C-alpha positions as a printed Julia matrix, in Angstrom:
366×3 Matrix{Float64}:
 140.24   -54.28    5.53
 139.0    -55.69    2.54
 135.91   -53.73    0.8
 132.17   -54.75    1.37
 130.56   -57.24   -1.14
 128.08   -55.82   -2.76
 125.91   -58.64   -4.07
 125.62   -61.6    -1.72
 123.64   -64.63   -2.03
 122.4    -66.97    0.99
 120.81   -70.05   -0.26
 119.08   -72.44    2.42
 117.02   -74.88    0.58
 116.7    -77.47    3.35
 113.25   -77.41    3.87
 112.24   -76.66    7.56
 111.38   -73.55    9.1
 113.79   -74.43   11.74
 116.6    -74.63   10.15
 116.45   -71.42    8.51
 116.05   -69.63   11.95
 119.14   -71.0    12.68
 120.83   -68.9    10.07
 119.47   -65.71   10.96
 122.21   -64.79   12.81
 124.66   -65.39    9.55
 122.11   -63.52    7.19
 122.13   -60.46   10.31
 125.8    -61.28   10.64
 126.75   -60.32    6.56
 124.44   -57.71    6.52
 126.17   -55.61    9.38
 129.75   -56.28    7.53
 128.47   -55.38    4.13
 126.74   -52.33    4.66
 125.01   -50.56    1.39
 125.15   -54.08   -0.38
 122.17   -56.41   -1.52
 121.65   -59.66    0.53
 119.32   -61.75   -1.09
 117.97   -64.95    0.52
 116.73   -67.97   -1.49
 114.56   -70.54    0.77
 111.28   -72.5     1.1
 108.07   -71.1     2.03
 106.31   -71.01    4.23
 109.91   -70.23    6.1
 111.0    -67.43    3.89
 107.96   -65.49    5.34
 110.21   -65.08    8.18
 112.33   -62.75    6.37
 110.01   -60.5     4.72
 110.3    -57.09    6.22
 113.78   -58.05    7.74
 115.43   -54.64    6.95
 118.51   -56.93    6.55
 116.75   -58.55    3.54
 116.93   -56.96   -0.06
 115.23   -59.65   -1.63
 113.4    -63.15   -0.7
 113.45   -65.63   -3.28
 111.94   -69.52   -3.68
 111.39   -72.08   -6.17
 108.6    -71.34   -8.47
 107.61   -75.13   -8.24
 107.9    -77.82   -5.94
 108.62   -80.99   -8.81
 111.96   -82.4    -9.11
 114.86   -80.04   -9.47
 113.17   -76.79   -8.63
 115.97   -75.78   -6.2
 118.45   -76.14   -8.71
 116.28   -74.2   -11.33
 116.06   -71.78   -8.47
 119.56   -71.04   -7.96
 120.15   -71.18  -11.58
 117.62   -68.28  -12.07
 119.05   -66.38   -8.83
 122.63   -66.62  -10.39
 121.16   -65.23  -14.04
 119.34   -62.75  -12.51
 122.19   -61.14  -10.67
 125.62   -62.64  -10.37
 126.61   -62.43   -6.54
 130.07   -61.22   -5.25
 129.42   -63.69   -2.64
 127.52   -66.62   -2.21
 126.99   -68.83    1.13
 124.79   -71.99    1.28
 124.05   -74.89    3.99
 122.54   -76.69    0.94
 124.72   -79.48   -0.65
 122.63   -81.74   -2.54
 121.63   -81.41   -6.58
 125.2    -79.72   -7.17
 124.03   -76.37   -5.78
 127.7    -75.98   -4.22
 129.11   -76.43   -7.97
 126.96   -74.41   -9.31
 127.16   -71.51   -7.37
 131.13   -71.85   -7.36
 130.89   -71.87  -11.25
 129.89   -68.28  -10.97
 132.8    -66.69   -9.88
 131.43   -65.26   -6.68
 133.78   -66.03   -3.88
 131.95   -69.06   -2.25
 131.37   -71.01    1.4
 129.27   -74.2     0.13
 130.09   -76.12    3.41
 128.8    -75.23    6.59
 128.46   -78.58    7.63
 132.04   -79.66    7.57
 133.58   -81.78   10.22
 131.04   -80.96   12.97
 131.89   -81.41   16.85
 128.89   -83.52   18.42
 128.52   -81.08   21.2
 128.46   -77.48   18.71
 125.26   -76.16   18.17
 124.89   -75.85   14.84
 124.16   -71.96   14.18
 127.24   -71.79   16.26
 128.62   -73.78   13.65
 127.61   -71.66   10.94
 129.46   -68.59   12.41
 132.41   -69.96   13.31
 133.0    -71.28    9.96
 132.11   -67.59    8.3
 134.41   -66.34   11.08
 137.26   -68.05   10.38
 137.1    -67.18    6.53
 136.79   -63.55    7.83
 133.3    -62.48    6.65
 132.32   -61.9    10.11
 133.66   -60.61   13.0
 133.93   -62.77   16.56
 130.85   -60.52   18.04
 128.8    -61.52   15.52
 129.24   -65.33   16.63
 127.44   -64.39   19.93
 124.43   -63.29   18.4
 121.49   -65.65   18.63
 118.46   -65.82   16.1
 116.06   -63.1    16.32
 113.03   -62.5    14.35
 112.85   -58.73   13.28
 108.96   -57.62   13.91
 107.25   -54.29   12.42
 105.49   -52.09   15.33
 102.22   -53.12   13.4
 102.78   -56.95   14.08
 104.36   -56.17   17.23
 100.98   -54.1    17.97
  98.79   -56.76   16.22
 100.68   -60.1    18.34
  99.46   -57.95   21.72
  96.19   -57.58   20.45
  95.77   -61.1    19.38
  97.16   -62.71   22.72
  95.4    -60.43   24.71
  91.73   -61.46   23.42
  92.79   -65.18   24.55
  93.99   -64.25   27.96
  91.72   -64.0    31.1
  90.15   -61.13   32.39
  92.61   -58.78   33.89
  93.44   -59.91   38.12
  94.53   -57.79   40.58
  98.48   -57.14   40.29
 100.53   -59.58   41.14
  98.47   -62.48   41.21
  98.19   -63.38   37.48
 100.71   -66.41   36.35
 102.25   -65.73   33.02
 100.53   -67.31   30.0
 102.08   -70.68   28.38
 101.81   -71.83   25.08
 102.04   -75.46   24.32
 102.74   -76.87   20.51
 101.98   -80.4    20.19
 102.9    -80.53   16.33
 106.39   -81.74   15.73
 106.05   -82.25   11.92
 107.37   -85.6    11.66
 105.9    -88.22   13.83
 110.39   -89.2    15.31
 109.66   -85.71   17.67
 106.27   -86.23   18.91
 105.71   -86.46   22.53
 102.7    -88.99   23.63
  99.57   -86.89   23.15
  98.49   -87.89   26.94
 101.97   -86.41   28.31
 100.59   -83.41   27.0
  97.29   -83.52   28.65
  98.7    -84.37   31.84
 101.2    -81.22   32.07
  97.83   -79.04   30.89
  95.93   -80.22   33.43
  98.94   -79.79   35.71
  99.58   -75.94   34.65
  95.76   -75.25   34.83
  95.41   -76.2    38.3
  98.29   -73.8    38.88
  96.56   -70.68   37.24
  98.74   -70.55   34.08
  96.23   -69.3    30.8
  97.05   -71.7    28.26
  97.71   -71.48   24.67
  98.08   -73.82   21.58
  98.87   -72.29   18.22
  95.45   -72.97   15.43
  95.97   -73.43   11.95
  96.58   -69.38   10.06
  93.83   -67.81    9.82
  93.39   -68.48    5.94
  92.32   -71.97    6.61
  89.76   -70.99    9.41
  88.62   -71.81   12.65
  86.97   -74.87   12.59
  90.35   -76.62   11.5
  92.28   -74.54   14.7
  89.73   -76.13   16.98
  89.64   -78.99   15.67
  93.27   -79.66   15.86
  92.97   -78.43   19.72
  90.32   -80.83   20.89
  92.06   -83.82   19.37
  94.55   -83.17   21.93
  93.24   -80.63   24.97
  89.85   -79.75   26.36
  88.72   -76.39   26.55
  91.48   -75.52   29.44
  93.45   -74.52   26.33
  92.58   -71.74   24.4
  93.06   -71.39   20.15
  95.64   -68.44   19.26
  95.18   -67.95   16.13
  97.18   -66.04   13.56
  97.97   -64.5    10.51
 100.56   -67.26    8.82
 103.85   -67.05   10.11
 105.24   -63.36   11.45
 101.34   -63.29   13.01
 102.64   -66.28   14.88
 106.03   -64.61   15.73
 104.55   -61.66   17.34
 102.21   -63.79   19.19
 105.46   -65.42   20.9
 106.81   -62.18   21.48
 103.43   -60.72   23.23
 103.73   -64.19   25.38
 107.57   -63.47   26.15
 106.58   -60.16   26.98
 104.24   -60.99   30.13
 107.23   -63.75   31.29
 105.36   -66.79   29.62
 106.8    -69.43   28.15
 106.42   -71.67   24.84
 107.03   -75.38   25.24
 107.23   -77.8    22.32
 109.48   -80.17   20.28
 112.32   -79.93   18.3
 110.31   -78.05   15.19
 110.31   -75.19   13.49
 107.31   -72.92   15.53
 109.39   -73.65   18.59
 112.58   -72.03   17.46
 110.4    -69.29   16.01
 109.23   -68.7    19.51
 112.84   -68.7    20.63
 113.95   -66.13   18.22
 110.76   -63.99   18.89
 111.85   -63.65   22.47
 109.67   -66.0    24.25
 111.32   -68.19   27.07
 111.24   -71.79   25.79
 111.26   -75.18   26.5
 112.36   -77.82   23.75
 111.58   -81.47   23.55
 114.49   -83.22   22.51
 114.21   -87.23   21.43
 116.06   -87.87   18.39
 117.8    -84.78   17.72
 121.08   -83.89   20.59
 120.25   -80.98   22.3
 124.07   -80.38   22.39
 123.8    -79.68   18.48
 119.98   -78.59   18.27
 118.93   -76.86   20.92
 117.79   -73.62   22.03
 120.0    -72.03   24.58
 119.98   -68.78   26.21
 119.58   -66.02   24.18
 120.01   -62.12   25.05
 119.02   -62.88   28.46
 115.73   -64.95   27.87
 116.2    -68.17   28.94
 115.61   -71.6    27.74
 115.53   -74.99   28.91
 116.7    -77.95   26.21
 115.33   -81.69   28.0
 117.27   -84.22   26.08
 115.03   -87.75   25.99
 116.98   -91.43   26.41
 120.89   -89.6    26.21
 122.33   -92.86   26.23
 120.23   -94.11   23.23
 122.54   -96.15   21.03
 121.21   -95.65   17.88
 121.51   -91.76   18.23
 123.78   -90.03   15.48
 124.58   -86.41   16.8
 126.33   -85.14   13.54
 123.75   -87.64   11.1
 120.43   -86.93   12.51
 118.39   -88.53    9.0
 121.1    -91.82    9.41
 119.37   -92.95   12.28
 117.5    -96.01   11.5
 114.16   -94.29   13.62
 114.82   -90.68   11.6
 112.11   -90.89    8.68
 109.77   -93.8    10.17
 109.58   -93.27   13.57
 109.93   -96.9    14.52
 112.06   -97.15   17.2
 114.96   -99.82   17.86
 114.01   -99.92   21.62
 110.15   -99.66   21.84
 107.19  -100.97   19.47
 105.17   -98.3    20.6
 107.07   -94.86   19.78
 110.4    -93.61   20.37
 111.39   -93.97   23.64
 113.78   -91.12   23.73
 110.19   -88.63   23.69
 108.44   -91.17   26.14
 111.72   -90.52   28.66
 110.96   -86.96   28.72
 108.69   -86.69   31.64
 105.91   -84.46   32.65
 107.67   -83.42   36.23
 110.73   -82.24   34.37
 108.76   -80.06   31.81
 106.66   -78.62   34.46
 109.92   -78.09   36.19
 111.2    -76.17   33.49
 107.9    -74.13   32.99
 108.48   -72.89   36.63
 111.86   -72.28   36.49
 111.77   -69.87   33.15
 108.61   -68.28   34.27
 109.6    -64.75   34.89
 107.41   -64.07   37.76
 107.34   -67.56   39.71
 109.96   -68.63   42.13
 112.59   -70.81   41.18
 110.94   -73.59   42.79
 107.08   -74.71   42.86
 106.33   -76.79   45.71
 103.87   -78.95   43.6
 107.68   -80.17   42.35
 108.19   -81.74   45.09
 106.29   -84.89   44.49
C-alpha cells in the first residue's frame, strides 16, 4: 500500500459551475485516500464557492484576473507556492497538462481520454483515477454531494420556509417545486411558454412554486424582475445568499420531497448534489454522458430532447455546429431538441419523483 500524498493539486479551470460538481466526487474521493494531506482546489468563481467550508478542502484557489492567460498564471503561482506530490486536472488547454507535469508531482492531465458515448462523465473521472490506483472501486459509486454547515443547513429552512404557504392540515400539502428557467447559454433553453404552461399545470395541482432570484447582493428588484419576464405571481422569488445559500435552499426543498426542474446548467446539478430530486432538460448535451442519475437514493429523471438528432456529438458537445450559436440545423426558430421535450413528460416526471404523490397523476392521462 503505497503511502498517502501529502500535497495534491486538483485544477478544474473549465468554467461552469456544472462541471465542477461533477468532480466532487474525485476531490471527496482523494481526500478519503490521503488522509492528513492538503488538497487544494484551483477553479473559477463563482463555482469555487461550492467548496468553501468542504472539510475535504485545505485551500480554494482562482485566477486573480480574468484577461488572457490567467489560468495559466494561476497554476503557475499554485505550483510556486507549494509544489504538489500529486496533481489531477480535467483542464487541457494553454499547456496546463505540461506544466503541471514539469513539476515533478506524479500527474493525471487526461480525464477526458477516449470517452464511451454512453459514460457519464464523473463516472468517467473515477474510473480513470481508479484504474491508476488513487482511488478505490467504492469511491466510483459515490455521486456529487455538496457538504452544507448546520448554519446554512438552518438558514436554507428558514429561507424556503418564508416562501412556502401557510402550514395545511397533514397530509394534504404537495411538496414544493422549484423551476430554473436560466440555462446560461441560449443551445439549453427551453421555450419560455413551455415553462408557463407546466406552472400553470403544477399550480392547479397545489404544488408551491419556486424560481431561484438573482443573490441577494444584487437585490430584489432584479430577482423579480427576472421572474415576471417569465411567470406570474403563481411563482414565488427564493432568494439567496450567492451560491451555498442556494444549495441549502435545494436541500430544504429535497427535504419536504420537492423537486427542482431545469436544464442542463450548473444550479441544476447543484440541486442534484444538495439532495433535491431533479429533473434535467436535456437538448444538446446526451443525457447518457451528462445527466443526473440517481444518487444515494434521491431520484432523478434525465428527458433527452430530439435523440435521433444528427448533428448531436456525445463525446464533442462544443463541435456541434448549434453548440455556441444556438442556431439549429433543423429549425429557424430554436433548437428543436429543447422544443421536443414536452410539457406532459416533465409534469410526468414531477409526479413521479415527488416523494409524497403516487406514481401516477390522473391529470397524465390526457
Amino acid at each position: 500500500m503505497r503511502e498517502p500524498y501529502r500535497e495534491i493539486l486538483v485544477v478544474d479551470l473549465l468554467g461552469g459551475i456544472g462541471d465542477l460538481v461533477m468532480l466532487l466526487p474525485v476531490v471527496h474521493g482523494l481526500a478519503r485516500r490521503n488522509p492528513g494531506g492538503s488538497l487544494r482546489v484551483l477553479t473559477h468563481e463563482p463555482g469555487a464557492a461550492l467548496l468553501r467550508g468542504d472539510p475535504a478542502v485545505t485551500r480554494v484557489l482562482t485566477p486573480r484576473h480574468g484577461g488572457g492567460g490567467a489560468e495559466r498564471e494561476a497554476v503557475a503561482e499554485a505550483l510556486a507556492a507549494r509544489r504538489p506530490d500529486l496533481a489531477i486536472t480535467t483542464t487541457r488547454y494553454d499547456g496546463i497538462p505540461d506544466l503541471l507535469a514539469a513539476s515533478g508531482a506524479r500527474c493525471v492531465t487526461d480525464l477526458w481520454r477516449r470517452p464511451p458515448p454512453d459514460e457519464p462523465v464523473g463516472e468517467r473521472y473515477l474510473r480513470i483515477l481508479l484504474a491508476e490506483g488513487l482511488l478505490r472501486p467504492e469511491d466510483a459509486l459515490v455521486r456529487p454531494a455538496v457538504r452544507l454547515t448546520a448554519a446554512e443547513i438552518a438558514y436554507g429552512e428558514s429561507t424556503l420556509a418564508r416562501r412556502l404557504p401557510a402550514a395545511t392540515p397533514a397530509g394534504t400539502a404537495r411538496p414544493p417545486v422549484v423551476l430554473i428557467t436560466d440555462a446560461g447559454m441560449d443551445v439549453k433553453r427551453w421555450p419560455a411558454g413551455r415553462w408557463r404552461e407546466l406552472a400553470a399545470l403544477l399550480a392547479r395541482r397545489g404544488h408551491p412554486l419556486l424560481t431561484p432570484g438573482a443573490p441577494r447582493e444584487r437585490g430584489p428588484a432584479d430577482a423579480a424582475h427576472a421572474k415576471d419576464a417569465v411567470f406570474g405571481p403563481d411563482v414565488a422569488v427564493l432568494p439567496h445568499r450567492g451560491l451555498r445559500g442556494l444549495a441549502a435552499c435545494f436541500a430544504a426543498v429535497g427535504r419536504r420531497g420537492g423537486v427542482v426542474v431545469g436544464g442542463d446548467t450548473g444550479p441544476l446539478r447543484v440541486a442534484a448534489a444538495a439532495g433535491a430530486a431533479a429533473v434535467g432538460l436535456f437538448g444538446p448535451t446526451w443525457a447518457g454522458r451528462y445527466g443526473l442519475g440517481s444518487r444515494d437514493g434521491v431520484g432523478s429523471a434525465d428527458l433527452q430532447g430530439l435523440p435521433g438528432c444528427p448533428h448531436r456529438r456525445p463525446t464533442a458537445i462544443t463541435e456541434q455546429p448549434c453548440w455556441w450559436t444556438a442556431g439549429c440545423p433543423l429549425s429557424p426558430e430554436g433548437p428543436a431538441c429543447m422544443a421536443d421535450i414536452s410539457v406532459a413528460s416533465v409534469a410526468r416526471a414531477v409526479t413521479r419523483l415527488c416523494s409524497d404523490l403516487p406514481a401516477h397523476h390522473p391529470a397524465d392521462d390526457g
